[in-house]
């Protein structure tokens, strides 16, 4: 423990206003808002299948991270003498492994596996390392948390991508139940808001995936201004559900599950229906798909 404290003190010895702002910004690459935006852009506008894949990696990784934290129950460095902790609002729950580092690893590894570009490898590696460093610089995670988050994020992502590709090759999204169902069962054991949010969104995404794949057949391609409308309408819907539905529900983990499930359904199923009704979907492309 003394060694880890000294490492954090050494990292923070370089503190200055520029680095404070820089690492506050970098750490956001491991937060929900950033992931939702990235998944939304891919799912609504460019590549529906990859959007699904990215969502499943992100949500299962987040749920698995919470399970490990609840088992290990390792305290954070917050409050230790000589360690300055900031952006504490992003540091909920236990310390090991670092959720931000794990989620950033999940995002960048998925992108690297999908697109296999040298420039993306460089950005991905730097992104993962800098997010991990930001958590130590901000004094909310130990070095072991960051290393654990990095390793678990990489291994978990590779596993989930393989499972997703397997279900896609068999043209049966129901096979993703091997990931979703065990995590639904763990709702009986893991009674935290973070876990209920992740599994709520995951369950709804899976249900939306099954229904959309069979009945909706949403088409992502459209002219640029229609893409922009889709993003504005879609993200506005997510914000309304996340912020305003919360005001209507009692504070509980079950309300969190419902709210995030509604967000998952909106993203995968309800918003595509809205786009089709409002004729935002590209008609010529849709006709070609149907024919």
mmCIF file of C-alpha atoms in Angstrom:
data_model
loop_
_atom_site.group_PDB
_atom_site.id
_atom_site.type_symbol
_atom_site.label_atom_id
_atom_site.label_comp_id
_atom_site.label_asym_id
_atom_site.label_seq_id
_atom_site.Cartn_x
_atom_site.Cartn_y
_atom_site.Cartn_z
ATOM 1 C CA UNK A 1 0.000 0.000 0.000
ATOM 2 C CA UNK A 2 2.833 2.412 0.871
ATOM 3 C CA UNK A 3 4.328 1.877 -2.598
ATOM 4 C CA UNK A 4 1.027 2.657 -4.317
ATOM 5 C CA UNK A 5 0.592 5.799 -2.229
ATOM 6 C CA UNK A 6 4.058 6.973 -3.219
ATOM 7 C CA UNK A 7 3.318 6.302 -6.903
ATOM 8 C CA UNK A 8 0.190 8.457 -6.739
ATOM 9 C CA UNK A 9 2.071 11.193 -4.901
ATOM 10 C CA UNK A 10 4.784 11.125 -7.556
ATOM 11 C CA UNK A 11 2.248 11.382 -10.398
ATOM 12 C CA UNK A 12 0.495 14.246 -8.632
ATOM 13 C CA UNK A 13 3.809 16.034 -8.024
ATOM 14 C CA UNK A 14 3.541 17.234 -11.639
ATOM 15 C CA UNK A 15 0.163 18.863 -10.978
ATOM 16 C CA UNK A 16 -0.544 22.223 -12.562
ATOM 17 C CA UNK A 17 -3.689 23.977 -13.887
ATOM 18 C CA UNK A 18 -3.083 22.799 -17.470
ATOM 19 C CA UNK A 19 -2.719 19.122 -16.497
ATOM 20 C CA UNK A 20 -5.711 19.406 -14.159
ATOM 21 C CA UNK A 21 -7.900 20.511 -17.072
ATOM 22 C CA UNK A 22 -6.287 18.066 -19.502
ATOM 23 C CA UNK A 23 -6.862 14.981 -17.355
ATOM 24 C CA UNK A 24 -10.365 16.117 -16.407
ATOM 25 C CA UNK A 25 -11.105 16.085 -20.145
ATOM 26 C CA UNK A 26 -9.272 12.813 -20.857
ATOM 27 C CA UNK A 27 -11.061 10.932 -18.090
ATOM 28 C CA UNK A 28 -14.390 11.667 -19.817
ATOM 29 C CA UNK A 29 -13.366 9.170 -22.533
ATOM 30 C CA UNK A 30 -14.251 6.485 -19.990
ATOM 31 C CA UNK A 31 -17.656 7.903 -19.015
ATOM 32 C CA UNK A 32 -21.209 7.065 -20.051
ATOM 33 C CA UNK A 33 -21.962 10.203 -22.055
ATOM 34 C CA UNK A 34 -19.034 9.639 -24.389
ATOM 35 C CA UNK A 35 -19.925 5.989 -24.997
ATOM 36 C CA UNK A 36 -23.595 6.740 -25.603
ATOM 37 C CA UNK A 37 -22.638 9.339 -28.210
ATOM 38 C CA UNK A 38 -20.218 6.987 -30.016
ATOM 39 C CA UNK A 39 -22.687 4.085 -30.030
ATOM 40 C CA UNK A 40 -25.480 6.386 -31.232
ATOM 41 C CA UNK A 41 -23.439 7.716 -34.148
ATOM 42 C CA UNK A 42 -22.590 4.221 -35.373
ATOM 43 C CA UNK A 43 -26.015 2.675 -34.745
ATOM 44 C CA UNK A 44 -28.195 5.439 -36.202
ATOM 45 C CA UNK A 45 -25.977 6.718 -38.997
ATOM 46 C CA UNK A 46 -23.247 4.379 -40.216
ATOM 47 C CA UNK A 47 -23.165 0.729 -39.191
ATOM 48 C CA UNK A 48 -26.075 -0.745 -37.241
ATOM 49 C CA UNK A 49 -24.393 -4.085 -36.588
ATOM 50 C CA UNK A 50 -21.230 -2.492 -35.245
ATOM 51 C CA UNK A 51 -23.351 -0.177 -33.100
ATOM 52 C CA UNK A 52 -24.970 -3.239 -31.546
ATOM 53 C CA UNK A 53 -21.587 -4.876 -31.029
ATOM 54 C CA UNK A 54 -20.127 -1.800 -29.377
ATOM 55 C CA UNK A 55 -23.158 -1.496 -27.103
ATOM 56 C CA UNK A 56 -22.946 -5.134 -25.999
ATOM 57 C CA UNK A 57 -19.223 -4.842 -25.294
ATOM 58 C CA UNK A 58 -19.681 -1.613 -23.349
ATOM 59 C CA UNK A 59 -22.695 -2.711 -21.276
ATOM 60 C CA UNK A 60 -21.445 -6.197 -20.431
ATOM 61 C CA UNK A 61 -18.020 -4.791 -19.569
ATOM 62 C CA UNK A 62 -19.599 -2.249 -17.225
ATOM 63 C CA UNK A 63 -21.736 -4.903 -15.542
ATOM 64 C CA UNK A 64 -18.774 -7.270 -15.165
ATOM 65 C CA UNK A 65 -16.691 -4.446 -13.691
ATOM 66 C CA UNK A 66 -19.330 -3.869 -11.015
ATOM 67 C CA UNK A 67 -19.472 -7.581 -10.181
ATOM 68 C CA UNK A 68 -15.699 -7.667 -9.610
ATOM 69 C CA UNK A 69 -15.806 -4.498 -7.503
ATOM 70 C CA UNK A 70 -18.534 -5.933 -5.292
ATOM 71 C CA UNK A 71 -16.521 -9.125 -4.783
ATOM 72 C CA UNK A 72 -13.123 -7.517 -4.142
ATOM 73 C CA UNK A 73 -14.422 -4.469 -2.206
ATOM 74 C CA UNK A 74 -11.096 -2.624 -2.370
ATOM 75 C CA UNK A 75 -11.239 0.972 -1.049
ATOM 76 C CA UNK A 76 -10.314 3.974 -3.193
ATOM 77 C CA UNK A 77 -7.391 6.298 -2.436
ATOM 78 C CA UNK A 78 -9.848 9.112 -1.677
ATOM 79 C CA UNK A 79 -9.111 10.565 1.760
ATOM 80 C CA UNK A 80 -5.567 9.227 2.128
ATOM 81 C CA UNK A 81 -3.154 11.781 3.534
ATOM 82 C CA UNK A 82 -1.067 13.463 0.842
ATOM 83 C CA UNK A 83 -3.336 12.388 -2.037
ATOM 84 C CA UNK A 84 -5.445 15.026 -3.750
ATOM 85 C CA UNK A 85 -8.680 13.602 -5.183
ATOM 86 C CA UNK A 86 -10.809 15.474 -7.728
ATOM 87 C CA UNK A 87 -13.798 14.713 -9.938
ATOM 88 C CA UNK A 88 -15.010 12.505 -7.122
ATOM 89 C CA UNK A 89 -18.516 12.421 -8.599
ATOM 90 C CA UNK A 90 -17.168 9.951 -11.197
ATOM 91 C CA UNK A 91 -15.721 7.720 -8.490
ATOM 92 C CA UNK A 92 -18.689 5.741 -7.221
ATOM 93 C CA UNK A 93 -18.370 2.310 -5.661
ATOM 94 C CA UNK A 94 -15.199 0.399 -4.880
ATOM 95 C CA UNK A 95 -11.787 0.852 -6.461
ATOM 96 C CA UNK A 96 -10.667 -2.359 -8.200
ATOM 97 C CA UNK A 97 -10.729 -2.533 -11.163
ATOM 98 C CA UNK A 98 -10.881 0.966 -12.662
ATOM 99 C CA UNK A 99 -14.185 1.222 -14.533
ATOM 100 C CA UNK A 100 -13.039 4.162 -16.643
ATOM 101 C CA UNK A 101 -9.896 2.337 -17.740
ATOM 102 C CA UNK A 102 -11.800 -0.875 -18.437
ATOM 103 C CA UNK A 103 -14.495 0.902 -20.447
ATOM 104 C CA UNK A 104 -11.981 2.943 -22.439
ATOM 105 C CA UNK A 105 -10.120 -0.285 -23.199
ATOM 106 C CA UNK A 106 -13.373 -1.891 -24.308
ATOM 107 C CA UNK A 107 -14.116 0.981 -26.682
ATOM 108 C CA UNK A 108 -10.692 1.257 -28.278
ATOM 109 C CA UNK A 109 -10.068 -2.499 -28.558
ATOM 110 C CA UNK A 110 -13.459 -2.948 -30.251
ATOM 111 C CA UNK A 111 -12.653 -0.147 -32.696
ATOM 112 C CA UNK A 112 -9.204 -1.584 -33.406
ATOM 113 C CA UNK A 113 -10.542 -5.099 -33.963
ATOM 114 C CA UNK A 114 -13.239 -3.803 -36.299
ATOM 115 C CA UNK A 115 -11.317 -1.350 -38.487
ATOM 116 C CA UNK A 116 -7.671 -2.525 -38.199
ATOM 117 C CA UNK A 117 -6.046 0.807 -39.081
ATOM 118 C CA UNK A 118 -2.522 1.694 -37.943
ATOM 119 C CA UNK A 119 -3.538 5.229 -36.950
ATOM 120 C CA UNK A 120 -6.395 3.790 -34.902
ATOM 121 C CA UNK A 121 -4.008 1.425 -33.104
ATOM 122 C CA UNK A 122 -1.892 4.413 -32.080
ATOM 123 C CA UNK A 123 -4.875 6.475 -30.948
ATOM 124 C CA UNK A 124 -6.362 3.463 -29.152
ATOM 125 C CA UNK A 125 -3.237 2.612 -27.191
ATOM 126 C CA UNK A 126 -2.682 6.250 -26.227
ATOM 127 C CA UNK A 127 -6.341 6.629 -25.293
ATOM 128 C CA UNK A 128 -6.307 3.629 -22.961
ATOM 129 C CA UNK A 129 -3.038 4.677 -21.304
ATOM 130 C CA UNK A 130 -4.061 8.291 -20.839
ATOM 131 C CA UNK A 131 -7.454 7.403 -19.364
ATOM 132 C CA UNK A 132 -5.717 5.106 -16.885
ATOM 133 C CA UNK A 133 -3.171 7.795 -16.043
ATOM 134 C CA UNK A 134 -5.970 10.345 -15.586
ATOM 135 C CA UNK A 135 -7.601 8.194 -12.906
ATOM 136 C CA UNK A 136 -4.352 8.110 -10.927
ATOM 137 C CA UNK A 137 -3.598 11.779 -11.517
ATOM 138 C CA UNK A 138 -7.082 12.684 -10.263
ATOM 139 C CA UNK A 139 -6.474 10.559 -7.166
ATOM 140 C CA UNK A 140 -9.473 8.262 -7.521
ATOM 141 C CA UNK A 141 -7.731 4.969 -8.380
ATOM 142 C CA UNK A 142 -4.644 2.999 -7.389
ATOM 143 C CA UNK A 143 -2.089 1.800 -9.990
ATOM 144 C CA UNK A 144 -3.314 -1.785 -9.491
ATOM 145 C CA UNK A 145 -6.861 -0.650 -10.333
ATOM 146 C CA UNK A 146 -5.684 0.815 -13.620
ATOM 147 C CA UNK A 147 -3.597 -2.222 -14.573
ATOM 148 C CA UNK A 148 -6.491 -4.529 -13.663
ATOM 149 C CA UNK A 149 -8.990 -2.431 -15.607
ATOM 150 C CA UNK A 150 -6.741 -2.412 -18.652
ATOM 151 C CA UNK A 151 -6.178 -6.188 -18.654
ATOM 152 C CA UNK A 152 -9.784 -7.114 -17.873
ATOM 153 C CA UNK A 153 -11.085 -4.648 -20.450
ATOM 154 C CA UNK A 154 -8.929 -6.128 -23.209
ATOM 155 C CA UNK A 155 -9.691 -9.765 -22.365
ATOM 156 C CA UNK A 156 -13.412 -9.153 -21.850
ATOM 157 C CA UNK A 157 -13.725 -7.229 -25.107
ATOM 158 C CA UNK A 158 -12.041 -9.942 -27.151
ATOM 159 C CA UNK A 159 -14.368 -12.529 -25.582
ATOM 160 C CA UNK A 160 -17.566 -10.547 -26.185
ATOM 161 C CA UNK A 161 -16.590 -9.650 -29.761
ATOM 162 C CA UNK A 162 -16.033 -13.355 -30.501
ATOM 163 C CA UNK A 163 -19.431 -14.242 -29.012
ATOM 164 C CA UNK A 164 -21.164 -11.443 -30.933
ATOM 165 C CA UNK A 165 -19.530 -12.491 -34.220
ATOM 166 C CA UNK A 166 -20.530 -16.094 -33.518
ATOM 167 C CA UNK A 167 -24.188 -15.085 -33.078
ATOM 168 C CA UNK A 168 -23.991 -12.937 -36.210
ATOM 169 C CA UNK A 169 -22.496 -15.749 -38.294
ATOM 170 C CA UNK A 170 -25.370 -17.977 -37.208
ATOM 171 C CA UNK A 171 -27.851 -15.150 -37.881
ATOM 172 C CA UNK A 172 -29.348 -15.661 -34.435
ATOM 173 C CA UNK A 173 -29.141 -12.693 -32.013
ATOM 174 C CA UNK A 174 -30.897 -14.847 -29.402
ATOM 175 C CA UNK A 175 -27.523 -16.538 -28.845
ATOM 176 C CA UNK A 176 -26.355 -13.375 -27.100
ATOM 177 C CA UNK A 177 -28.400 -14.647 -24.192
ATOM 178 C CA UNK A 178 -25.241 -16.450 -23.060
ATOM 179 C CA UNK A 179 -24.056 -12.984 -22.010
ATOM 180 C CA UNK A 180 -27.318 -11.341 -20.995
ATOM 181 C CA UNK A 181 -29.095 -14.052 -19.007
ATOM 182 C CA UNK A 182 -26.316 -14.682 -16.436
ATOM 183 C CA UNK A 183 -26.117 -10.939 -15.813
ATOM 184 C CA UNK A 184 -29.882 -10.774 -15.357
ATOM 185 C CA UNK A 185 -29.635 -13.561 -12.776
ATOM 186 C CA UNK A 186 -26.941 -11.586 -10.937
ATOM 187 C CA UNK A 187 -29.509 -8.843 -10.342
ATOM 188 C CA UNK A 188 -30.570 -10.999 -7.405
ATOM 189 C CA UNK A 189 -27.087 -10.701 -5.895
ATOM 190 C CA UNK A 190 -25.652 -7.327 -6.957
ATOM 191 C CA UNK A 191 -27.885 -4.623 -5.501
ATOM 192 C CA UNK A 192 -26.183 -1.451 -6.750
ATOM 193 C CA UNK A 193 -27.508 1.338 -8.959
ATOM 194 C CA UNK A 194 -24.561 1.022 -11.336
ATOM 195 C CA UNK A 195 -25.254 -2.652 -11.958
ATOM 196 C CA UNK A 196 -29.007 -2.216 -12.368
ATOM 197 C CA UNK A 197 -28.466 0.598 -14.880
ATOM 198 C CA UNK A 198 -26.040 -1.456 -16.971
ATOM 199 C CA UNK A 199 -28.163 -4.614 -16.967
ATOM 200 C CA UNK A 200 -31.352 -2.645 -17.575
ATOM 201 C CA UNK A 201 -29.880 -1.087 -20.700
ATOM 202 C CA UNK A 202 -28.322 -4.406 -21.736
ATOM 203 C CA UNK A 203 -31.579 -6.359 -21.386
ATOM 204 C CA UNK A 204 -33.502 -3.764 -23.392
ATOM 205 C CA UNK A 205 -30.792 -3.563 -26.062
ATOM 206 C CA UNK A 206 -30.987 -7.338 -26.483
ATOM 207 C CA UNK A 207 -34.786 -7.278 -26.691
ATOM 208 C CA UNK A 208 -34.638 -4.373 -29.129
ATOM 209 C CA UNK A 209 -32.028 -6.186 -31.193
ATOM 210 C CA UNK A 210 -34.228 -9.298 -31.447
ATOM 211 C CA UNK A 211 -37.336 -7.343 -32.459
ATOM 212 C CA UNK A 212 -35.611 -4.900 -34.808
ATOM 213 C CA UNK A 213 -33.670 -7.654 -36.552
ATOM 214 C CA UNK A 214 -36.866 -9.603 -37.244
ATOM 215 C CA UNK A 215 -39.439 -6.910 -37.963
ATOM 216 C CA UNK A 216 -37.985 -3.410 -38.441
ATOM 217 C CA UNK A 217 -34.814 -3.780 -40.550
ATOM 218 C CA UNK A 218 -33.723 -0.222 -39.886
ATOM 219 C CA UNK A 219 -31.512 1.346 -42.583
ATOM 220 C CA UNK A 220 -28.706 3.630 -41.446
ATOM 221 C CA UNK A 221 -27.683 5.307 -44.713
ATOM 222 C CA UNK A 222 -29.156 8.719 -45.502
ATOM 223 C CA UNK A 223 -28.155 12.141 -46.803
ATOM 224 C CA UNK A 224 -26.154 14.246 -44.348
ATOM 225 C CA UNK A 225 -28.994 16.452 -43.182
ATOM 226 C CA UNK A 226 -31.177 13.471 -42.378
ATOM 227 C CA UNK A 227 -28.286 11.949 -40.426
ATOM 228 C CA UNK A 228 -28.018 15.165 -38.442
ATOM 229 C CA UNK A 229 -31.741 15.125 -37.693
ATOM 230 C CA UNK A 230 -31.501 11.513 -36.535
ATOM 231 C CA UNK A 231 -28.692 12.357 -34.134
ATOM 232 C CA UNK A 232 -30.454 15.415 -32.715
ATOM 233 C CA UNK A 233 -33.797 13.642 -32.272
ATOM 234 C CA UNK A 234 -32.209 10.442 -30.978
ATOM 235 C CA UNK A 235 -29.902 12.085 -28.447
ATOM 236 C CA UNK A 236 -32.681 14.414 -27.312
ATOM 237 C CA UNK A 237 -34.819 11.357 -26.600
ATOM 238 C CA UNK A 238 -32.036 9.794 -24.519
ATOM 239 C CA UNK A 239 -31.554 13.013 -22.547
ATOM 240 C CA UNK A 240 -35.275 13.338 -21.866
ATOM 241 C CA UNK A 241 -35.490 9.756 -20.625
ATOM 242 C CA UNK A 242 -32.329 9.977 -18.552
ATOM 243 C CA UNK A 243 -33.104 13.319 -16.914
ATOM 244 C CA UNK A 244 -36.855 13.858 -16.889
ATOM 245 C CA UNK A 245 -38.121 10.309 -16.425
ATOM 246 C CA UNK A 246 -35.843 10.199 -13.379
ATOM 247 C CA UNK A 247 -37.839 13.087 -11.891
ATOM 248 C CA UNK A 248 -41.077 11.105 -12.217
ATOM 249 C CA UNK A 249 -39.824 7.905 -10.588
ATOM 250 C CA UNK A 250 -38.992 7.093 -6.960
ATOM 251 C CA UNK A 251 -35.295 6.810 -6.116
ATOM 252 C CA UNK A 252 -34.483 3.107 -6.244
ATOM 253 C CA UNK A 253 -32.381 0.611 -8.158
ATOM 254 C CA UNK A 254 -35.560 -0.695 -9.802
ATOM 255 C CA UNK A 255 -36.338 2.774 -11.148
ATOM 256 C CA UNK A 256 -32.767 2.928 -12.463
ATOM 257 C CA UNK A 257 -33.274 -0.415 -14.206
ATOM 258 C CA UNK A 258 -36.520 0.769 -15.818
ATOM 259 C CA UNK A 259 -35.091 4.129 -16.896
ATOM 260 C CA UNK A 260 -31.992 2.662 -18.531
ATOM 261 C CA UNK A 261 -34.045 -0.117 -20.101
ATOM 262 C CA UNK A 262 -36.221 2.575 -21.659
ATOM 263 C CA UNK A 263 -33.082 4.263 -22.980
ATOM 264 C CA UNK A 264 -31.972 0.964 -24.521
ATOM 265 C CA UNK A 265 -35.348 0.429 -26.174
ATOM 266 C CA UNK A 266 -35.372 3.994 -27.464
ATOM 267 C CA UNK A 267 -31.976 3.616 -29.072
ATOM 268 C CA UNK A 268 -32.514 0.209 -30.708
ATOM 269 C CA UNK A 269 -36.231 0.065 -31.433
ATOM 270 C CA UNK A 270 -38.311 3.168 -30.791
ATOM 271 C CA UNK A 271 -36.112 5.778 -32.472
ATOM 272 C CA UNK A 272 -35.838 3.770 -35.744
ATOM 273 C CA UNK A 273 -39.627 3.539 -35.801
ATOM 274 C CA UNK A 274 -39.854 7.311 -35.294
ATOM 275 C CA UNK A 275 -37.325 7.893 -38.101
ATOM 276 C CA UNK A 276 -39.354 5.702 -40.444
ATOM 277 C CA UNK A 277 -42.692 7.311 -39.571
ATOM 278 C CA UNK A 278 -41.199 10.787 -40.044
ATOM 279 C CA UNK A 279 -39.545 9.653 -43.299
ATOM 280 C CA UNK A 280 -36.043 10.451 -42.061
ATOM 281 C CA UNK A 281 -34.890 7.030 -43.237
ATOM 282 C CA UNK A 282 -33.497 7.156 -46.784
ATOM 283 C CA UNK A 283 -36.337 5.915 -49.000
ATOM 284 C CA UNK A 284 -34.291 4.736 -51.979
ATOM 285 C CA UNK A 285 -31.939 2.808 -49.738
ATOM 286 C CA UNK A 286 -34.882 1.316 -47.871
ATOM 287 C CA UNK A 287 -36.522 0.187 -51.106
ATOM 288 C CA UNK A 288 -33.304 -1.492 -52.233
ATOM 289 C CA UNK A 289 -33.027 -3.347 -48.930
ATOM 290 C CA UNK A 290 -36.654 -4.479 -49.080
ATOM 291 C CA UNK A 291 -36.265 -5.665 -52.680
#
